[in-house]
C-alpha cells in the first residue's frame, strides 16, 4: 500500500514537471516564431498559453497587440494581457502597463495607477520606469 502511494506521489510530481516543461516549451516555440518574423504564428502560440495563465506569454501577447505584430493593433487588448502579466509580477509588463496608464492608451489615463505600476517595475530593476513614475507623481 505504501509503495502504491509513493509511486503515485512520484508519478504525480513527474506529470507536474512534464506540464511545466510543456508550458515553458510553448513560450519558447512562440519566441522562435517571433524571431523568424512569423508574428501571426507567435500570436497564436502565445494566446493559447496566455489563456491558461502563462505570464510570459501574456506579456508577449500584450506586446504584439501594442505593436500590431501578427494581430491588428489594439491597445485595449494590449492592456488586458499586459495587466494579466503585471499582476503575476513581471516587471517589464508592469512598466509597459504603467506607461499605458500614463498616456491613456488602451486604458483611461490615471496617474496614480501609472505611478503604482511604474514603482513596482522600478523596485525590480527596470530603471527606465523612473521617468514614468516621476511623470505620474
PDB file of C-alpha atoms in Angstrom:
ATOM      1  CA  UNK A   1       0.000   0.000   0.000  1.00  0.00           C
ATOM      2  CA  UNK A   2       2.806   2.423   0.902  1.00  0.00           C
ATOM      3  CA  UNK A   3       4.625   1.607  -2.333  1.00  0.00           C
ATOM      4  CA  UNK A   4       1.495   2.391  -4.356  1.00  0.00           C
ATOM      5  CA  UNK A   5       1.094   5.708  -2.551  1.00  0.00           C
ATOM      6  CA  UNK A   6       4.775   6.543  -3.016  1.00  0.00           C
ATOM      7  CA  UNK A   7       4.659   5.681  -6.721  1.00  0.00           C
ATOM      8  CA  UNK A   8       1.509   7.742  -7.084  1.00  0.00           C
ATOM      9  CA  UNK A   9       3.236  10.714  -5.468  1.00  0.00           C
ATOM     10  CA  UNK A  10       6.300  10.323  -7.671  1.00  0.00           C
ATOM     11  CA  UNK A  11       4.170   9.945 -10.788  1.00  0.00           C
ATOM     12  CA  UNK A  12       2.135  12.997  -9.841  1.00  0.00           C
ATOM     13  CA  UNK A  13       5.298  15.040  -9.384  1.00  0.00           C
ATOM     14  CA  UNK A  14       6.691  13.777 -12.667  1.00  0.00           C
ATOM     15  CA  UNK A  15       3.496  14.696 -14.521  1.00  0.00           C
ATOM     16  CA  UNK A  16       3.617  18.184 -12.986  1.00  0.00           C
ATOM     17  CA  UNK A  17       7.190  18.543 -14.199  1.00  0.00           C
ATOM     18  CA  UNK A  18       6.156  17.481 -17.706  1.00  0.00           C
ATOM     19  CA  UNK A  19       3.291  20.003 -17.683  1.00  0.00           C
ATOM     20  CA  UNK A  20       5.672  22.755 -16.503  1.00  0.00           C
ATOM     21  CA  UNK A  21       8.205  21.853 -19.190  1.00  0.00           C
ATOM     22  CA  UNK A  22       5.488  21.807 -21.850  1.00  0.00           C
ATOM     23  CA  UNK A  23       4.370  25.271 -20.780  1.00  0.00           C
ATOM     24  CA  UNK A  24       7.914  26.612 -20.993  1.00  0.00           C
ATOM     25  CA  UNK A  25       8.259  24.897 -24.370  1.00  0.00           C
ATOM     26  CA  UNK A  26       5.142  26.651 -25.616  1.00  0.00           C
ATOM     27  CA  UNK A  27       6.571  30.067 -24.811  1.00  0.00           C
ATOM     28  CA  UNK A  28       9.848  29.112 -26.468  1.00  0.00           C
ATOM     29  CA  UNK A  29       8.015  27.963 -29.630  1.00  0.00           C
ATOM     30  CA  UNK A  30       6.331  31.365 -29.757  1.00  0.00           C
ATOM     31  CA  UNK A  31       9.686  33.058 -29.337  1.00  0.00           C
ATOM     32  CA  UNK A  32      11.151  31.056 -32.214  1.00  0.00           C
ATOM     33  CA  UNK A  33       8.218  32.071 -34.417  1.00  0.00           C
ATOM     34  CA  UNK A  34       8.613  35.714 -33.329  1.00  0.00           C
ATOM     35  CA  UNK A  35      12.329  35.771 -34.125  1.00  0.00           C
ATOM     36  CA  UNK A  36      11.507  34.215 -37.505  1.00  0.00           C
ATOM     37  CA  UNK A  37       9.185  37.173 -38.196  1.00  0.00           C
ATOM     38  CA  UNK A  38       6.210  34.787 -38.086  1.00  0.00           C
ATOM     39  CA  UNK A  39       4.225  37.100 -35.847  1.00  0.00           C
ATOM     40  CA  UNK A  40       0.836  35.544 -36.585  1.00  0.00           C
ATOM     41  CA  UNK A  41       2.123  32.143 -35.521  1.00  0.00           C
ATOM     42  CA  UNK A  42       3.730  33.620 -32.414  1.00  0.00           C
ATOM     43  CA  UNK A  43       0.447  35.299 -31.506  1.00  0.00           C
ATOM     44  CA  UNK A  44      -1.493  32.046 -31.880  1.00  0.00           C
ATOM     45  CA  UNK A  45       1.018  30.086 -29.805  1.00  0.00           C
ATOM     46  CA  UNK A  46       1.223  32.711 -27.074  1.00  0.00           C
ATOM     47  CA  UNK A  47      -2.547  33.230 -26.977  1.00  0.00           C
ATOM     48  CA  UNK A  48      -3.087  29.570 -26.153  1.00  0.00           C
ATOM     49  CA  UNK A  49      -0.537  29.696 -23.325  1.00  0.00           C
ATOM     50  CA  UNK A  50      -1.724  33.129 -22.145  1.00  0.00           C
ATOM     51  CA  UNK A  51      -5.273  31.887 -21.764  1.00  0.00           C
ATOM     52  CA  UNK A  52      -4.006  29.202 -19.381  1.00  0.00           C
ATOM     53  CA  UNK A  53      -2.254  31.833 -17.248  1.00  0.00           C
ATOM     54  CA  UNK A  54       1.324  31.741 -18.542  1.00  0.00           C
ATOM     55  CA  UNK A  55       2.672  35.174 -17.549  1.00  0.00           C
ATOM     56  CA  UNK A  56       5.472  35.315 -20.142  1.00  0.00           C
ATOM     57  CA  UNK A  57       3.014  34.514 -22.908  1.00  0.00           C
ATOM     58  CA  UNK A  58       0.564  37.108 -21.583  1.00  0.00           C
ATOM     59  CA  UNK A  59       3.306  39.723 -21.653  1.00  0.00           C
ATOM     60  CA  UNK A  60       4.422  38.733 -25.148  1.00  0.00           C
ATOM     61  CA  UNK A  61       0.866  38.764 -26.478  1.00  0.00           C
ATOM     62  CA  UNK A  62       0.328  42.207 -24.970  1.00  0.00           C
ATOM     63  CA  UNK A  63       3.474  43.405 -26.731  1.00  0.00           C
ATOM     64  CA  UNK A  64       2.203  42.043 -30.058  1.00  0.00           C
ATOM     65  CA  UNK A  65      -1.136  43.828 -29.653  1.00  0.00           C
ATOM     66  CA  UNK A  66       0.602  47.040 -28.600  1.00  0.00           C
ATOM     67  CA  UNK A  67       2.764  46.995 -31.722  1.00  0.00           C
ATOM     68  CA  UNK A  68       0.374  45.384 -34.209  1.00  0.00           C
ATOM     69  CA  UNK A  69       2.642  42.429 -34.920  1.00  0.00           C
ATOM     70  CA  UNK A  70       0.722  39.416 -36.226  1.00  0.00           C
ATOM     71  CA  UNK A  71      -2.514  40.903 -34.893  1.00  0.00           C
ATOM     72  CA  UNK A  72      -4.410  44.111 -35.504  1.00  0.00           C
ATOM     73  CA  UNK A  73      -3.078  46.864 -33.218  1.00  0.00           C
ATOM     74  CA  UNK A  74      -5.365  47.029 -30.190  1.00  0.00           C
ATOM     75  CA  UNK A  75      -4.306  48.966 -27.116  1.00  0.00           C
ATOM     76  CA  UNK A  76      -7.194  47.609 -25.058  1.00  0.00           C
ATOM     77  CA  UNK A  77      -6.144  44.029 -25.732  1.00  0.00           C
ATOM     78  CA  UNK A  78      -2.542  45.022 -25.061  1.00  0.00           C
ATOM     79  CA  UNK A  79      -3.555  46.467 -21.680  1.00  0.00           C
ATOM     80  CA  UNK A  80      -5.610  43.368 -20.902  1.00  0.00           C
ATOM     81  CA  UNK A  81      -2.724  40.966 -21.475  1.00  0.00           C
ATOM     82  CA  UNK A  82      -0.035  43.199 -20.013  1.00  0.00           C
ATOM     83  CA  UNK A  83      -2.243  43.664 -16.953  1.00  0.00           C
ATOM     84  CA  UNK A  84      -2.559  39.914 -16.513  1.00  0.00           C
ATOM     85  CA  UNK A  85       1.234  39.533 -16.689  1.00  0.00           C
ATOM     86  CA  UNK A  86       1.818  42.565 -14.454  1.00  0.00           C
ATOM     87  CA  UNK A  87      -0.438  41.124 -11.752  1.00  0.00           C
ATOM     88  CA  UNK A  88       1.725  37.994 -11.838  1.00  0.00           C
ATOM     89  CA  UNK A  89       4.788  40.115 -11.102  1.00  0.00           C
ATOM     90  CA  UNK A  90       6.563  40.521 -14.448  1.00  0.00           C
ATOM     91  CA  UNK A  91       8.361  43.860 -14.153  1.00  0.00           C
ATOM     92  CA  UNK A  92       8.502  44.581 -17.892  1.00  0.00           C
ATOM     93  CA  UNK A  93       4.728  44.163 -18.103  1.00  0.00           C
ATOM     94  CA  UNK A  94       4.315  46.387 -15.046  1.00  0.00           C
ATOM     95  CA  UNK A  95       6.368  49.093 -16.720  1.00  0.00           C
ATOM     96  CA  UNK A  96       4.529  48.883 -20.041  1.00  0.00           C
ATOM     97  CA  UNK A  97       1.167  48.923 -18.273  1.00  0.00           C
ATOM     98  CA  UNK A  98       2.293  51.932 -16.253  1.00  0.00           C
ATOM     99  CA  UNK A  99       3.159  53.745 -19.482  1.00  0.00           C
ATOM    100  CA  UNK A 100      -0.281  52.940 -20.863  1.00  0.00           C
ATOM    101  CA  UNK A 101      -1.956  54.423 -17.782  1.00  0.00           C
ATOM    102  CA  UNK A 102       0.323  57.450 -18.033  1.00  0.00           C
ATOM    103  CA  UNK A 103      -0.617  58.111 -21.653  1.00  0.00           C
ATOM    104  CA  UNK A 104      -4.209  56.878 -21.531  1.00  0.00           C
ATOM    105  CA  UNK A 105      -3.676  54.392 -24.350  1.00  0.00           C
ATOM    106  CA  UNK A 106      -5.918  51.334 -24.066  1.00  0.00           C
ATOM    107  CA  UNK A 107      -6.987  52.380 -20.576  1.00  0.00           C
ATOM    108  CA  UNK A 108      -8.287  55.585 -19.030  1.00  0.00           C
ATOM    109  CA  UNK A 109      -5.431  57.922 -18.147  1.00  0.00           C
ATOM    110  CA  UNK A 110      -4.881  57.562 -14.417  1.00  0.00           C
ATOM    111  CA  UNK A 111      -1.702  58.912 -12.885  1.00  0.00           C
ATOM    112  CA  UNK A 112      -1.965  57.122  -9.523  1.00  0.00           C
ATOM    113  CA  UNK A 113      -2.263  53.776 -11.293  1.00  0.00           C
ATOM    114  CA  UNK A 114       0.614  54.662 -13.638  1.00  0.00           C
ATOM    115  CA  UNK A 115       2.710  55.580 -10.601  1.00  0.00           C
ATOM    116  CA  UNK A 116       1.813  52.290  -8.893  1.00  0.00           C
ATOM    117  CA  UNK A 117       2.830  50.075 -11.825  1.00  0.00           C
ATOM    118  CA  UNK A 118       5.971  52.043 -12.646  1.00  0.00           C
ATOM    119  CA  UNK A 119       7.047  51.962  -8.997  1.00  0.00           C
ATOM    120  CA  UNK A 120       6.651  48.175  -8.922  1.00  0.00           C
ATOM    121  CA  UNK A 121       8.746  47.868 -12.073  1.00  0.00           C
ATOM    122  CA  UNK A 122      11.364  50.251 -10.709  1.00  0.00           C
ATOM    123  CA  UNK A 123      11.914  48.303  -7.489  1.00  0.00           C
ATOM    124  CA  UNK A 124      12.510  45.229  -9.680  1.00  0.00           C
ATOM    125  CA  UNK A 125      15.393  46.953 -11.501  1.00  0.00           C
ATOM    126  CA  UNK A 126      13.528  48.312 -14.525  1.00  0.00           C
ATOM    127  CA  UNK A 127      15.364  51.629 -14.242  1.00  0.00           C
ATOM    128  CA  UNK A 128      13.622  53.284 -17.193  1.00  0.00           C
ATOM    129  CA  UNK A 129      10.453  53.137 -15.063  1.00  0.00           C
ATOM    130  CA  UNK A 130      11.841  56.051 -13.011  1.00  0.00           C
ATOM    131  CA  UNK A 131      10.807  58.584 -15.659  1.00  0.00           C
ATOM    132  CA  UNK A 132       7.326  57.065 -15.828  1.00  0.00           C
ATOM    133  CA  UNK A 133       6.954  57.109 -12.059  1.00  0.00           C
ATOM    134  CA  UNK A 134       8.123  60.726 -11.829  1.00  0.00           C
ATOM    135  CA  UNK A 135       5.824  61.837 -14.659  1.00  0.00           C
ATOM    136  CA  UNK A 136       2.897  60.219 -12.882  1.00  0.00           C
ATOM    137  CA  UNK A 137       3.694  61.757  -9.471  1.00  0.00           C
TER     138      UNK A 137
END
